[in-house]
Coordinates of C-alpha atoms in Angstrom, one line a residue:
Chain A
K1 CA -17.0 -57.5 30.1
Q2 CA -19.3 -54.2 29.8
E3 CA -21.0 -53.5 33.1
V4 CA -23.5 -50.8 33.4
T5 CA -24.2 -49.0 37.0
Q6 CA -27.0 -46.6 37.9
I7 CA -26.4 -44.5 41.4
P8 CA -28.4 -43.7 43.5
A9 CA -30.4 -46.4 43.7
A10 CA -33.4 -44.4 44.7
L11 CA -34.0 -40.8 44.8
S12 CA -37.1 -38.5 46.1
V13 CA -37.7 -35.1 45.5
P14 CA -40.3 -32.3 45.7
E15 CA -42.2 -31.3 42.7
G16 CA -40.8 -28.8 40.5
E17 CA -37.4 -29.4 40.6
N18 CA -34.7 -30.2 37.9
L19 CA -32.8 -33.5 38.8
V20 CA -29.7 -35.6 37.0
L21 CA -30.2 -39.4 37.1
N22 CA -26.5 -41.1 36.2
C23 CA -25.4 -43.8 34.6
S24 CA -21.9 -45.3 33.9
F25 CA -20.5 -48.0 32.0
T26 CA -16.8 -49.6 32.0
D27 CA -16.2 -50.2 28.0
S28 CA -16.6 -47.1 25.8
A29 CA -17.0 -49.3 22.8
I30 CA -20.5 -48.6 22.4
Y31 CA -23.0 -48.4 19.7
N32 CA -25.6 -46.4 21.5
L33 CA -26.9 -45.8 24.8
Q34 CA -30.7 -45.9 25.9
W35 CA -32.8 -44.7 28.7
F36 CA -35.9 -46.3 29.4
R37 CA -38.6 -45.6 32.0
Q38 CA -40.5 -48.5 33.4
D39 CA -43.9 -48.0 35.8
P40 CA -44.9 -50.6 38.3
G41 CA -46.4 -53.8 36.8
K42 CA -45.4 -52.5 33.4
G43 CA -42.9 -52.9 30.9
L44 CA -39.8 -50.8 29.6
T45 CA -40.6 -47.3 27.5
S46 CA -37.7 -45.9 25.6
L47 CA -37.0 -42.4 26.1
L48 CA -33.9 -41.4 24.3
L49 CA -32.1 -43.5 22.5
I50 CA -28.4 -41.7 21.9
Q51 CA -26.1 -42.9 19.0
S52 CA -22.1 -43.3 20.0
S53 CA -21.8 -40.4 17.3
Q54 CA -23.9 -38.1 19.5
R55 CA -23.4 -36.0 22.5
E56 CA -27.1 -35.6 23.6
Q57 CA -30.7 -36.0 22.7
T58 CA -33.7 -33.8 23.9
S59 CA -37.3 -35.1 23.9
G60 CA -39.5 -32.6 25.9
R61 CA -38.4 -32.2 29.5
L62 CA -35.9 -34.9 28.7
N63 CA -32.6 -34.3 28.3
A64 CA -29.9 -37.2 27.7
S65 CA -26.2 -36.2 27.7
L66 CA -23.0 -39.1 26.3
D67 CA -19.6 -38.7 27.0
K68 CA -18.6 -42.4 25.5
S69 CA -14.6 -41.7 26.7
S70 CA -15.4 -41.4 30.2
G71 CA -18.2 -43.8 30.5
R72 CA -21.1 -41.5 31.5
S73 CA -24.3 -40.9 30.6
T74 CA -26.7 -38.2 32.4
L75 CA -30.3 -37.7 32.2
Y76 CA -32.0 -34.5 33.0
I77 CA -35.4 -34.0 34.2
A78 CA -36.5 -30.3 34.2
A79 CA -39.5 -29.3 36.4
S80 CA -40.5 -32.4 37.7
Q81 CA -43.8 -33.9 38.0
P82 CA -45.6 -36.4 40.0
G83 CA -46.1 -38.3 36.5
D84 CA -42.5 -38.6 36.6
S85 CA -42.2 -41.1 39.6
A86 CA -41.1 -44.5 38.3
T87 CA -38.0 -46.5 37.8
Y88 CA -35.6 -45.3 34.9
L89 CA -33.0 -47.7 33.1
C90 CA -30.0 -47.1 31.4
A91 CA -28.9 -49.6 28.8
V92 CA -26.3 -49.8 26.1
R93 CA -25.5 -51.8 23.3
P94 CA -21.9 -52.9 23.0
Q95 CA -20.0 -52.7 19.9
G96 CA -20.0 -56.1 18.3
A97 CA -22.8 -57.4 20.3
Q98 CA -26.7 -58.0 19.6
K99 CA -28.0 -57.0 23.1
L100 CA -28.3 -54.3 25.6
V101 CA -26.7 -54.5 28.8
F102 CA -28.6 -52.6 31.1
G103 CA -28.0 -50.8 34.7
Q104 CA -30.5 -51.7 37.9
G105 CA -32.1 -48.5 37.5
T106 CA -32.9 -45.8 39.8
R107 CA -36.4 -45.5 41.0
L108 CA -37.3 -42.0 41.1
T109 CA -40.4 -40.5 43.3
I110 CA -41.3 -37.3 42.8
N111 CA -43.7 -35.8 45.7
P112 CA -46.3 -33.2 45.2
Chain B
N1 CA -51.4 -50.3 17.3
A2 CA -50.1 -53.8 19.0
G3 CA -46.6 -53.4 19.4
V4 CA -45.0 -56.5 21.0
T5 CA -47.9 -58.6 23.1
Q6 CA -46.6 -61.3 25.3
T7 CA -48.7 -63.9 27.2
P8 CA -49.7 -64.8 29.7
K9 CA -49.6 -62.0 32.0
F10 CA -49.5 -63.9 35.1
R11 CA -48.6 -67.5 35.6
I12 CA -47.9 -70.0 38.7
L13 CA -45.9 -73.1 37.9
K14 CA -45.3 -76.2 39.9
I15 CA -41.8 -77.3 39.9
G16 CA -40.8 -79.9 37.0
Q17 CA -43.5 -78.4 35.2
S18 CA -43.0 -76.7 31.4
M19 CA -44.8 -74.0 30.0
T20 CA -44.1 -71.6 26.6
L21 CA -44.5 -67.8 27.3
Q22 CA -45.9 -66.5 23.7
C23 CA -44.7 -63.2 22.3
T24 CA -45.8 -61.7 19.0
Q25 CA -44.9 -58.4 17.3
D26 CA -46.6 -56.6 14.5
M27 CA -43.8 -54.2 13.5
N28 CA -42.0 -56.2 11.2
H29 CA -38.8 -56.1 13.1
N30 CA -35.9 -58.6 12.6
Y31 CA -34.5 -58.4 15.7
M32 CA -36.3 -60.1 18.9
Y33 CA -35.3 -60.8 22.3
W34 CA -36.2 -62.5 25.7
Y35 CA -35.1 -60.6 29.2
R36 CA -35.8 -61.6 32.4
Q37 CA -35.9 -59.0 35.2
D38 CA -35.1 -60.0 39.2
P39 CA -36.3 -57.7 42.0
G40 CA -33.9 -54.8 42.0
M41 CA -32.0 -56.0 39.0
G42 CA -31.3 -55.0 35.6
L43 CA -32.4 -56.9 33.0
K44 CA -30.6 -59.9 31.7
L45 CA -30.9 -61.6 28.7
I46 CA -31.7 -65.0 27.6
Y47 CA -32.1 -65.6 24.0
Y48 CA -32.5 -63.7 21.1
S49 CA -33.1 -64.1 16.9
V50 CA -31.9 -61.6 14.5
G51 CA -34.3 -63.2 11.8
A52 CA -36.6 -66.0 11.1
G53 CA -35.1 -69.2 11.7
I54 CA -32.1 -68.2 13.8
T55 CA -31.6 -68.0 17.4
D56 CA -28.6 -67.4 20.0
K57 CA -28.2 -67.5 23.3
G58 CA -27.7 -64.4 25.6
E59 CA -26.5 -64.2 28.9
V60 CA -28.7 -66.6 30.8
P61 CA -29.9 -69.5 28.5
N62 CA -30.0 -72.5 31.3
G63 CA -33.2 -73.8 31.6
Y64 CA -35.3 -72.4 28.4
N65 CA -35.3 -73.2 24.9
V66 CA -36.9 -70.6 22.0
S67 CA -37.6 -70.8 18.1
R68 CA -38.1 -68.3 15.6
S69 CA -40.4 -70.1 12.6
T70 CA -41.8 -66.4 11.7
T71 CA -40.8 -63.0 11.7
E72 CA -43.6 -62.1 14.2
D73 CA -42.9 -64.9 16.8
F74 CA -40.6 -65.7 19.1
P75 CA -41.8 -68.0 21.6
L76 CA -39.6 -69.0 24.7
R77 CA -40.1 -72.3 26.4
L78 CA -39.3 -73.4 30.0
E79 CA -39.2 -77.2 30.1
L80 CA -38.4 -78.0 33.7
A81 CA -39.6 -75.1 35.8
A82 CA -37.1 -74.4 39.1
P83 CA -38.1 -71.9 42.1
S84 CA -34.9 -70.0 40.3
Q85 CA -37.3 -69.2 37.3
T86 CA -39.3 -67.2 39.4
S87 CA -39.0 -63.9 37.8
V88 CA -40.3 -61.1 35.3
Y89 CA -40.0 -62.0 31.6
F90 CA -39.6 -59.5 28.9
C91 CA -39.8 -59.8 25.3
A92 CA -38.7 -57.1 22.5
S93 CA -38.0 -56.7 19.3
S94 CA -36.0 -53.8 17.4
Y95 CA -35.0 -53.2 14.0
S96 CA -31.6 -53.1 12.4
S97 CA -30.9 -52.9 8.7
S98 CA -27.6 -55.5 8.9
L99 CA -25.2 -56.8 12.0
G100 CA -22.8 -54.2 12.8
L101 CA -25.2 -51.5 12.3
S102 CA -25.9 -49.0 15.6
G103 CA -29.4 -50.2 15.9
N104 CA -33.0 -48.7 16.5
T105 CA -34.9 -48.1 19.1
I106 CA -36.2 -51.4 21.0
Y107 CA -39.7 -51.9 21.9
F108 CA -40.7 -54.0 25.0
G109 CA -43.7 -56.1 26.0
E110 CA -45.8 -55.3 28.7
G111 CA -44.0 -58.6 30.8
S112 CA -45.5 -62.2 32.2
W113 CA -44.9 -62.6 35.5
L114 CA -44.1 -66.4 36.4
T115 CA -43.9 -67.7 39.8
V116 CA -42.5 -71.3 40.3
V117 CA -43.5 -73.2 43.8

């Protein structure tokens, strides 16, 4: 059974720092991995989607990497801003499954 | 630019009552999903649909029912509400050209907050 873990559960950093959020999964047989952002009281917004054949994806100040063999993904946020404060979730789509398996999320706070 | 629309946003139910959470999408996506999110937890899949007339159970289907009569709509029915169903419910949709492909970005609605008392 696929399990996704995100550590730490919460992270607080000063504005301007570069930071890395971690995601690990137990089964490397995946179609893709997706990072989402969730603001309080809101739904999830997709940030980056990495297909299983890819190593990384970039969007603006965000860079997500995927190491399928080790079951790890990282989300790198450069030059963090208070507006980046949110909960970040990663999710994998297992091969042969029509669903996403989510981690519990990392609640990120950027302090001005 | 509606995307995925869920109603109601908030609802309080008494134990044993029934209700339907509505979900509609205007992106012509074939896949639709219902997830629930409990505090501090990730999302758990309740039901999903790969197209009109086809639905299947997810990880936590007990106490829920769904139907998919059109491509656009995917309502979630709670028949006999229980306190364990207090949660935030998210509807989502995506497009895949056929089963087994890697799939595309999934889009979420803004959520429905349900409290059962």
